């Protein structure tokens, strides 16, 4: 029987079988950020565990600093000690840190692929649940907790139990206004936030093959929101074109050798999966979430759903509508919006920013809306500026900010005020995620841009 | 790591689905340098306290006899969302030893085992019945979670078996440290790395 992409990477990283279904797995890349990474380094050092493979570890601050234009680590004082301690601990062992303002700095899940650190067929971990993003490059990437981080620093390995395999096939062509963000939101709405628990997900099908790498990263980013720690797309020529020439990608003869190896990785035709799910893209319209879980999602031209239809989820739906201040049965389109956030490791790459700019160009945001664009990295910021996209946003009344996580999680003083409604390109609409009392609707960058212009939830297909 | 063998006590029914780790601990608390030990007072703060800082009487953790419960009962997908281990430290800080729910967020589940908190998977019918039995006899009802025998004993004395990985059970019962166990395999790790350096040299920067 053939093997799946997942099994090929898994099997090639088993150092030893620990029994009872557990293995010791080699970790090829460890990425650190300022919330979990600096602390884990400190803890490891305090416990007497020096990093054993500092050259396989890369760090970037992204979570705890302000993204205000001209910011430093002092602009949001609570984050300063975390950033400083990250500098100290990485500096001590010669671990590469992409510091604030430097080329390479950015949101950790933007930085890895952008720098060519995330490679097909590798295992990669980070103390952050959206590490699944890197699976878009054909890597096996896991989010891990603080204790596991210390374990990786100390041993460059992880104790792992093999998950089951789940293949999701997206077939057909994307309809106008539909992006990979809509694909994954639709999927989560279809199967629920727990469908992936205990599974490794592979995204396949003609619609996935046609996606550029950045869109694949978005797809894999939200995998954790369906309960799976890891999601992946098989590498192909699109992947290799994206990677070629990036700073840390292999070069010359080594490149050819690597590509030859990567070509052996895609899932064999006769590989078997424990679960399969298929989505026909002809039926998927632009999506928007209405509630407080990513599974609370509908097509933008639909009515807000009625909890009476929710079965055993009725109480959760009622609570979500109450928190969000919405009435069932009403169209979601036209719901007044106060804030728009375009950014986060889901949707802050150059293609996302271009898609938003295309909607914004020649228009102006609604008077009552505060709209932010937060590029995912220094490099993306510079690229966008060289294309004049910052001007497009500034002329339309948006703020153009420094790279970072910003309003995705409100750990840096940047929040949606209580009771205010936000359309956000990030990945979590949990209660209080964007600030206590904040009401979040997740959508694609173009949909978010359209909401800023209209001052209300809008259908991007009408632009 | 802390050992876990058995706990008996009041079980607090927090009967909602998808209790995410943002709800268990707000991210700002992990930025403020409170440390692992100091997070208990902030656990579930969004539901435990009103915006003015006073206690929310509707929250189960503010009600007797659940105030100091060592066990939480909850619905599907407890601990989903962010990987923050601070969620587990916060639970520990409020005195929680075990959480009983149909299933858990994968990363949260791992984090629990790293900190001596036991996630106990039971079918929703059993969790609901435990909650009912708790409410039927407030003040007297107790639940026991026994890791050695892998059973939960309900307030009325029903014995409900649960499953746990043998490796994790052994580590919890004996308070074993993962890193020390892994270090015992150092030779194998080095041999693997040496072979990989010639097979996939491009990985080794
Ligand atoms: S952008 Fe948001 S989801 Fe992504 S790493 Fe930062 S905080 Fe996490």
XYZ file of C-alpha atoms and ligand atoms in Angstrom:
676
model
C 0.000 0.000 0.000
C 1.193 3.502 -0.816
C 2.043 6.151 1.729
C 0.578 9.556 2.419
C 2.749 12.696 2.501
C 2.239 12.749 6.253
C 3.535 9.188 6.723
C 6.569 9.816 4.584
C 7.645 12.773 6.694
C 6.700 11.037 9.921
C 8.527 7.796 9.158
C 11.681 9.605 8.065
C 11.865 11.444 11.404
C 11.456 8.547 13.824
C 14.584 8.277 15.963
C 13.288 5.420 18.062
C 10.060 3.711 19.007
C 9.190 4.413 22.656
C 6.438 1.815 22.836
C 2.729 2.197 23.546
C 2.279 4.087 20.286
C 4.821 6.820 21.066
C 7.938 7.675 19.126
C 10.841 10.040 19.542
C 10.761 12.427 16.580
C 13.562 14.627 15.287
C 12.689 18.311 14.939
C 14.371 20.057 12.000
C 13.274 23.600 12.804
C 12.287 25.330 16.022
C 10.853 28.826 15.688
C 10.603 31.129 18.700
C 8.492 34.214 19.291
C 8.467 36.673 22.156
C 5.398 35.326 24.017
C 6.451 31.710 24.400
C 9.965 31.495 22.945
C 11.947 33.805 25.187
C 10.355 32.305 28.295
C 11.047 28.762 27.182
C 14.691 29.610 26.501
C 14.986 31.104 29.961
C 13.369 28.099 31.547
C 15.579 25.665 29.665
C 18.706 27.549 30.713
C 17.543 27.713 34.335
C 16.978 23.967 34.323
C 20.493 23.470 33.035
C 19.553 22.537 29.483
C 21.495 24.459 26.872
C 20.069 24.402 23.351
C 21.720 21.436 21.657
C 21.209 22.587 18.044
C 21.164 26.398 18.083
C 21.550 26.512 14.297
C 18.177 24.852 13.863
C 16.491 27.530 15.994
C 15.265 30.902 14.637
C 13.554 33.693 16.523
C 11.463 36.763 15.825
C 9.494 39.036 18.144
C 5.914 39.572 16.922
C 3.304 39.248 19.690
C 3.913 41.804 22.388
C 4.987 45.021 20.716
C 2.993 47.886 19.340
C 2.576 48.165 15.567
C 2.247 51.932 15.719
C 4.271 53.642 12.995
C 7.758 54.367 14.359
C 7.326 51.953 17.294
C 10.095 50.445 19.376
C 9.835 47.749 22.044
C 9.194 50.571 24.512
C 5.990 51.746 22.831
C 4.050 48.963 24.582
C 6.006 48.721 27.860
C 4.593 45.372 29.139
C 6.186 43.593 26.170
C 9.622 45.116 26.598
C 11.002 42.630 29.154
C 9.924 39.707 26.948
C 11.680 41.110 23.910
C 14.789 41.926 25.934
C 14.964 38.480 27.445
C 14.577 36.984 23.980
C 17.549 39.030 22.799
C 19.655 37.921 25.733
C 18.891 34.240 25.563
C 19.197 33.915 21.789
C 22.349 36.067 21.774
C 23.981 33.835 24.355
C 23.812 30.803 22.043
C 24.196 32.512 18.681
C 20.598 31.777 17.725
C 19.532 33.913 14.775
C 17.075 36.595 15.877
C 15.275 38.732 13.338
C 14.948 41.742 15.593
C 12.460 44.602 15.373
C 13.002 46.721 12.291
C 15.443 44.235 10.727
C 14.900 42.469 7.441
C 13.352 39.103 8.269
C 11.424 40.351 11.272
C 7.733 39.593 11.151
C 5.027 37.299 12.404
C 6.718 33.968 13.035
C 4.493 32.066 10.589
C 5.147 34.650 7.907
C 8.888 34.761 8.566
C 9.580 30.990 8.195
C 8.331 30.538 4.614
C 9.451 34.024 3.566
C 13.053 33.349 4.608
C 13.091 29.861 3.116
C 13.515 28.358 6.586
C 10.372 26.274 6.219
C 11.207 23.496 3.762
C 9.163 20.624 2.333
C 9.590 17.334 4.136
C 10.879 18.899 7.350
C 9.453 18.819 10.861
C 8.919 22.258 12.349
C 7.520 23.325 15.706
C 6.796 26.607 17.479
C 5.085 27.549 20.717
C 2.029 28.736 18.882
C -1.042 26.867 17.709
C -1.002 28.397 14.221
C 2.281 26.689 13.434
C 0.101 24.509 11.201
C 0.545 27.379 8.691
C 3.942 26.035 7.614
C 2.241 22.879 6.318
C 1.412 24.945 3.242
C 5.051 24.384 2.217
C 4.754 20.615 2.568
C 6.308 20.561 6.055
C 5.007 18.673 9.089
C 4.442 21.570 11.467
C 3.021 21.492 14.988
C 2.072 24.051 17.594
C 3.354 22.999 21.021
C 3.125 24.126 24.635
C 5.796 25.641 26.864
C 7.025 22.394 28.428
C 7.323 20.741 25.028
C 9.268 23.802 23.843
C 11.793 23.327 26.618
C 12.029 19.681 25.585
C 12.837 20.636 21.988
C 15.403 23.231 23.051
C 17.065 20.659 25.270
C 16.972 17.671 22.900
C 15.915 18.810 19.371
C 13.311 16.048 19.559
C 9.713 15.529 20.600
C 7.797 12.637 22.065
C 4.894 12.123 19.683
C 1.984 9.799 19.179
C 0.883 9.216 15.620
C -2.371 10.919 14.694
C -4.866 9.477 12.210
C -4.997 10.811 8.658
C -7.725 13.033 7.269
C -7.779 14.164 3.634
C -9.869 17.117 2.540
C -10.267 17.521 -1.215
C -11.388 20.840 -2.647
C -12.499 20.226 -6.204
C -13.379 22.593 -9.017
C -12.785 26.286 -9.572
C -13.009 29.101 -7.055
C -15.982 31.379 -7.728
C -15.505 35.156 -8.062
C -14.561 36.797 -4.758
C -13.634 33.433 -3.164
C -10.173 32.893 -1.637
C -8.434 30.177 0.347
C -9.698 31.926 3.505
C -13.235 31.249 2.318
C -12.315 27.630 1.535
C -11.090 26.925 5.027
C -13.850 28.862 6.808
C -16.415 26.998 4.740
C -14.760 23.682 5.609
C -14.785 24.429 9.342
C -18.449 25.425 9.098
C -19.115 22.149 7.314
C -17.292 19.729 9.616
C -17.098 21.684 12.901
C -14.264 22.812 15.177
C -13.575 19.330 16.525
C -13.542 17.322 13.290
C -9.770 17.322 13.138
C -9.054 16.411 16.759
C -6.547 13.559 16.719
C -5.944 13.876 12.960
C -3.247 15.202 10.650
C -4.965 16.877 7.720
C -3.865 16.883 4.099
C -5.490 19.375 1.723
C -5.753 18.080 -1.802
C -7.844 18.420 -4.941
C -7.685 20.589 -8.037
C -8.610 23.809 -6.217
C -5.697 23.362 -3.805
C -3.222 22.501 -6.568
C -4.187 25.756 -8.297
C -3.494 27.881 -5.190
C -0.319 29.946 -4.928
C 1.868 29.177 -1.898
C 0.667 32.155 0.155
C -2.942 31.009 -0.196
C -1.910 27.486 0.857
C -0.378 28.955 4.004
C -3.720 30.626 4.789
C -5.489 27.311 4.265
C -3.178 25.464 6.644
C -3.204 28.329 9.151
C -6.790 27.674 10.221
C -6.303 23.909 10.509
C -6.015 24.219 14.283
C -9.492 25.815 14.303
C -10.902 22.484 13.188
C -9.056 20.778 16.009
C -6.092 19.356 14.073
C -2.593 20.339 15.135
C -1.177 19.949 11.670
C -2.394 20.505 8.117
C -0.405 20.159 4.943
C -0.316 20.579 1.187
C 1.986 18.391 -0.897
C 4.912 20.299 -2.400
C 4.921 20.819 -6.170
C 6.389 23.170 -8.776
C 4.434 26.064 -7.252
C 6.242 25.407 -3.958
C 9.662 25.151 -5.595
C 9.193 28.358 -7.572
C 8.229 30.159 -4.383
C 11.203 28.791 -2.451
C 13.915 29.144 -5.047
C 16.407 31.873 -4.198
C 15.053 32.574 -0.696
C 17.705 33.393 1.897
C 17.863 30.071 3.765
C 16.709 27.774 0.963
C 19.337 25.400 -0.478
C 21.367 26.729 -3.404
C 22.836 25.420 -6.666
C 23.640 21.689 -6.694
C 22.156 21.326 -3.216
C 18.935 22.835 -4.509
C 18.680 20.223 -7.249
C 19.321 17.459 -4.778
C 16.669 18.815 -2.437
C 14.062 19.155 -5.188
C 14.710 15.587 -6.311
C 14.021 14.458 -2.753
C 10.957 16.667 -2.337
C 9.460 15.177 -5.487
C 9.248 11.823 -3.702
C 7.075 13.266 -0.929
C 3.545 13.703 -2.351
C 0.926 11.156 -1.324
C 0.952 7.964 -3.378
C -2.220 7.334 -5.415
C -3.101 4.222 -3.417
C -2.467 5.683 0.043
C -5.342 5.305 2.480
C -6.835 7.855 4.840
C -8.860 7.314 8.006
C -11.279 10.019 6.978
C -12.037 11.785 3.694
C -14.111 14.862 2.996
C -14.773 16.568 -0.320
C -15.903 20.108 -1.045
C -17.208 21.279 -4.400
C -15.865 24.811 -4.851
C -18.626 25.634 -7.351
C -20.939 25.867 -4.335
C -18.757 28.056 -2.091
C -19.406 31.815 -1.870
C -17.430 34.425 0.116
C -17.726 33.578 3.822
C -18.134 35.563 7.019
C -18.410 34.363 10.608
C -21.422 35.455 12.663
C -20.637 33.964 16.089
C -17.827 33.296 18.536
C -16.340 30.149 17.020
C -14.829 29.761 13.539
C -17.510 27.130 12.848
C -20.154 29.868 13.197
C -19.795 30.821 9.565
C -22.115 31.506 6.617
C -21.961 32.761 3.040
C -22.159 36.564 3.092
C -25.489 36.570 1.224
C -27.205 34.400 3.844
C -29.322 35.213 6.885
C -28.016 34.996 10.435
C -28.958 31.446 11.506
C -31.611 30.504 14.037
C -30.400 28.635 17.166
C -33.621 26.597 17.001
C -31.983 24.743 14.100
C -28.771 24.027 16.022
C -29.743 20.844 17.891
C -27.384 20.205 20.806
C -25.477 23.384 19.966
C -28.515 25.577 20.594
C -27.265 27.063 23.867
C -23.879 27.852 22.338
C -25.506 29.561 19.351
C -27.816 31.605 21.574
C -24.899 32.758 23.717
C -22.889 33.610 20.600
C -25.684 35.717 19.089
C -26.185 37.507 22.348
C -22.481 38.297 22.677
C -22.336 39.438 19.076
C -25.509 41.517 19.390
C -27.164 39.886 16.383
C -30.694 38.744 15.589
C -31.434 35.458 13.852
C -33.185 35.624 10.491
C -31.745 38.993 9.457
C -29.311 39.223 6.555
C -25.733 39.490 7.807
C -24.846 41.810 4.943
C -25.381 45.419 6.025
C -24.539 44.820 9.711
C -22.789 47.996 10.854
C -19.035 47.651 11.466
C -16.773 49.877 13.613
C -13.308 48.386 13.080
C -11.507 46.614 10.279
C -8.269 44.719 10.809
C -6.256 43.451 7.839
C -3.299 41.471 9.150
C -2.238 38.378 11.195
C -0.399 35.211 10.188
C -3.556 34.190 8.306
C -3.756 37.079 5.865
C -0.942 39.643 5.996
C 1.198 38.514 3.074
C 1.801 40.571 -0.013
C -0.935 38.871 -2.034
C -3.416 39.556 0.794
C -2.442 43.204 0.899
C -2.717 43.499 -2.870
C -6.193 41.915 -2.786
C -7.358 44.391 -0.161
C -5.768 47.327 -1.980
C -7.589 46.401 -5.146
C -10.931 46.921 -3.394
C -9.798 50.071 -1.596
C -8.176 51.827 -4.556
C -9.930 55.071 -5.481
C -12.411 54.738 -2.618
C -12.553 55.988 0.963
C -13.397 54.158 4.159
C -16.715 54.914 5.840
C -16.466 57.820 8.276
C -17.236 55.832 11.444
C -14.806 52.968 10.741
C -11.272 52.632 12.104
C -9.334 50.559 9.585
C -5.832 49.124 10.045
C -3.491 47.356 7.677
C -0.680 45.532 9.470
C 1.775 43.856 7.081
C 3.090 40.467 8.222
C 6.802 41.276 7.966
C 9.337 43.998 7.314
C 9.909 42.603 3.871
C 6.215 42.617 2.995
C 5.920 46.160 4.264
C 8.769 47.316 2.034
C 7.434 45.388 -0.948
C 3.962 46.918 -0.525
C 5.440 50.392 -0.176
C 7.485 49.928 -3.336
C 4.224 49.109 -5.123
C 2.577 52.233 -3.687
C 0.024 50.193 -1.733
C 0.628 52.090 1.505
C -0.566 55.235 -0.326
C -3.681 53.440 -1.527
C -4.623 52.680 2.062
C -3.537 55.997 3.552
C -5.463 57.943 0.896
C -8.529 55.891 1.747
C -8.258 56.807 5.435
C -6.722 53.513 6.635
C -3.747 53.252 8.985
C -0.597 51.642 7.557
C 1.346 50.094 10.418
C 4.515 48.226 11.410
C 4.594 44.404 11.224
C 3.353 42.284 14.134
C 0.405 40.286 15.462
C -1.383 43.455 16.526
C -5.126 43.204 16.889
C -5.255 39.488 16.197
C -4.965 38.732 19.889
C -4.818 41.961 21.880
C -1.632 41.145 23.827
C 0.077 44.333 22.751
C -2.298 47.076 23.804
C -4.021 47.002 20.400
C -7.646 46.126 20.863
C -11.112 46.524 19.518
C -13.026 48.446 22.228
C -15.791 46.666 24.203
C -19.036 46.232 22.286
C -17.485 47.379 19.005
C -17.811 45.252 15.898
C -14.786 44.291 13.859
C -14.254 42.554 10.549
C -10.884 40.871 10.836
C -8.710 38.789 8.518
C -7.303 36.857 11.503
C -8.268 33.355 12.608
C -10.117 33.531 15.922
C -13.438 35.135 16.752
C -13.468 33.822 20.321
C -15.148 35.816 23.087
C -12.745 38.622 23.999
C -10.020 37.567 21.544
C -9.649 41.059 20.057
C -10.187 42.672 23.451
C -12.761 42.253 26.238
C -16.265 42.609 24.802
C -15.017 42.952 21.212
C -17.221 41.402 18.501
C -15.250 39.783 15.712
C -16.269 38.631 12.235
C -13.640 36.669 10.324
C -13.330 37.137 6.579
C -10.867 37.391 3.681
C -8.778 40.540 3.084
C -10.992 41.669 0.187
C -14.129 41.170 2.287
C -12.563 43.136 5.158
C -11.598 45.944 2.803
C -15.139 46.019 1.423
C -16.535 46.271 4.970
C -14.287 49.242 5.688
C -15.523 51.061 2.582
C -19.211 50.306 3.214
C -19.031 50.744 6.987
C -20.947 47.501 7.181
C -20.529 43.820 6.349
C -20.484 43.809 2.558
C -20.441 41.329 -0.302
C -17.129 41.701 -2.112
C -18.742 40.485 -5.340
C -20.651 43.768 -5.553
C -17.432 45.797 -5.719
C 6.733 16.808 37.002
C 4.036 16.576 39.680
C 2.716 13.129 40.398
C -0.936 12.313 39.970
C -2.478 9.191 41.427
C -5.977 9.924 42.638
C -8.189 12.868 43.524
C -11.513 12.969 45.350
C -13.566 16.104 45.654
C -16.361 18.325 44.490
C -16.623 18.509 40.705
C -17.680 21.870 39.287
C -20.000 21.629 36.268
C -18.906 24.178 33.656
C -21.199 22.643 31.124
C -20.393 24.439 27.903
C -18.828 23.389 24.619
C -15.512 24.652 23.264
C -14.081 26.165 26.445
C -11.065 27.711 24.720
C -7.736 28.577 26.297
C -8.386 32.308 25.737
C -11.331 31.910 28.114
C -9.226 30.021 30.660
C -6.483 32.684 30.716
C -6.373 36.015 28.949
C -3.223 36.603 26.922
C -2.344 39.869 28.711
C -1.789 37.890 31.910
C 0.957 35.988 30.161
C 2.607 39.208 29.018
C 2.533 40.716 32.514
C 5.281 38.788 34.196
C 3.074 36.954 36.684
C 4.967 33.692 36.212
C 3.680 30.127 36.261
C 2.683 30.226 39.888
C 0.665 33.428 40.006
C -1.995 32.795 37.365
C -4.693 31.180 39.540
C -6.501 34.429 40.411
C -6.881 35.191 36.694
C -8.234 31.814 35.615
C -11.574 32.233 33.804
C -11.562 35.918 34.727
C -13.911 36.822 31.889
C -16.675 34.708 33.399
C -15.650 34.786 37.055
C -15.638 38.550 37.382
C -17.765 41.436 36.164
C -16.104 44.314 34.321
C -15.916 46.250 37.638
C -13.847 43.431 39.164
C -16.580 42.094 41.471
C -17.514 38.404 41.425
C -20.072 37.246 38.921
C -22.546 35.173 40.969
C -23.719 33.325 37.841
C -20.328 31.681 37.435
C -20.111 28.173 38.861
C -16.694 28.839 40.399
C -18.260 31.542 42.595
C -21.011 29.268 43.858
C -20.962 26.926 46.837
C -19.926 24.157 47.043
C -17.904 24.547 43.847
C -15.628 27.379 44.893
C -12.592 25.199 45.600
C -13.390 22.220 43.392
C -10.365 20.188 42.303
C -12.301 18.778 39.325
C -14.074 20.456 36.392
C -16.853 18.844 34.360
C -17.328 20.235 30.879
C -18.677 19.546 27.416
C -16.927 18.768 24.130
C -13.584 20.258 23.025
C -12.370 21.638 26.357
C -9.076 23.532 25.977
C -9.352 24.169 22.247
C -7.629 27.122 20.606
C -4.342 28.743 21.550
C -1.379 26.578 22.584
C -0.730 28.698 25.684
C 0.373 26.417 28.505
C -0.593 29.302 30.790
C -4.113 27.884 30.586
C -2.962 24.764 32.402
C -0.896 26.778 34.906
C -3.978 28.919 35.611
C -6.101 25.816 36.246
C -3.385 24.483 38.511
C -3.260 27.825 40.301
C -6.955 27.610 41.092
C -6.463 24.131 42.503
C -7.745 22.027 39.605
C -6.330 18.491 39.436
C -8.505 16.912 36.747
C -10.885 17.942 33.970
C -13.595 15.551 32.784
C -14.998 16.187 29.289
C -15.839 14.159 26.161
C -12.618 15.286 24.461
C -9.971 17.997 24.631
C -7.995 20.327 22.395
C -4.896 18.342 21.319
C -2.274 20.827 22.489
C -4.077 21.482 25.782
C -4.263 17.737 26.335
C -0.478 17.428 25.947
C 0.126 20.451 28.146
C -1.964 18.893 30.945
C 0.224 15.795 31.034
C 3.304 18.008 31.282
C 1.937 19.604 34.439
C 0.343 16.812 36.401
C -3.244 17.740 35.549
C -5.281 14.811 34.272
C -7.631 15.266 31.312
C -10.256 12.522 31.608
C -12.208 11.684 28.447
C -15.728 10.378 29.174
C -18.807 10.208 26.929
C -21.056 13.257 27.213
C -23.863 11.157 28.796
C -21.533 10.225 31.646
C -20.354 13.804 32.125
C -23.951 15.022 32.195
C -24.895 12.387 34.709
C -21.947 13.323 36.937
C -23.106 16.949 36.774
C -26.657 15.896 37.689
C -25.445 13.815 40.607
C -23.345 16.754 41.843
C -26.340 19.061 41.714
C -28.669 16.495 43.340
C -26.665 16.415 46.527
C -24.920 19.760 46.928
C -22.320 19.806 49.634
C -22.137 16.037 50.004
C -21.477 14.760 46.512
C -17.886 13.843 45.651
C -16.255 12.520 42.503
C -13.114 10.394 42.503
C -10.658 10.206 39.617
C -8.334 7.232 40.015
C -5.480 7.116 37.514
C -3.997 3.840 38.712
C -7.184 1.940 37.899
C -8.377 4.356 35.175
C -11.815 4.858 36.671
C -14.040 7.712 37.742
C -16.301 7.007 40.715
C -19.513 9.015 40.696
C -21.213 10.498 43.770
C -23.658 7.570 43.785
C -20.831 5.073 43.571
C -20.984 4.204 39.872
C -17.607 3.186 38.487
C -16.894 4.583 35.009
C -13.734 3.421 33.221
C -11.717 5.823 31.066
C -8.793 5.407 28.682
C -5.329 6.902 28.985
C -2.124 6.175 27.070
C -0.052 3.669 29.028
C 3.102 5.756 28.603
C 1.451 8.875 29.940
C -0.224 7.004 32.778
C 3.129 5.639 33.875
C 4.803 9.075 33.674
C 2.017 10.757 35.673
C 1.866 8.083 38.359
C 5.604 8.339 38.859
C 6.093 12.046 38.205
C 8.620 11.309 35.440
C 10.303 14.075 33.530
C 10.152 13.749 29.724
C 13.499 15.439 29.120
C 15.399 13.083 31.395
C 13.777 10.118 29.634
C 14.688 11.504 26.220
C 18.265 12.241 27.246
C 18.645 8.518 27.909
C 18.317 8.095 24.121
C 21.140 10.529 23.347
C 23.167 7.939 21.373
C 20.241 7.188 19.108
C 19.559 10.886 18.549
C 23.138 11.510 17.529
C 23.202 8.497 15.217
C 19.989 9.676 13.540
C 21.401 13.164 13.078
C 24.664 11.912 11.607
C 22.789 9.804 9.053
C 20.427 12.662 8.225
C 23.285 15.081 7.617
C 24.420 12.983 4.709
C 20.911 12.153 3.470
C 19.429 15.676 3.675
C 22.367 18.067 4.059
C 20.230 21.064 3.041
C 18.286 20.834 6.280
C 21.438 21.434 8.338
C 22.154 25.125 8.104
S -0.999 36.777 14.133
Fe -2.403 36.056 15.683
S -2.663 33.886 15.366
Fe -0.868 34.552 14.222
S 0.884 34.143 15.545
Fe 0.237 36.261 15.899
S -1.240 36.143 17.562
Fe -0.987 34.065 16.799
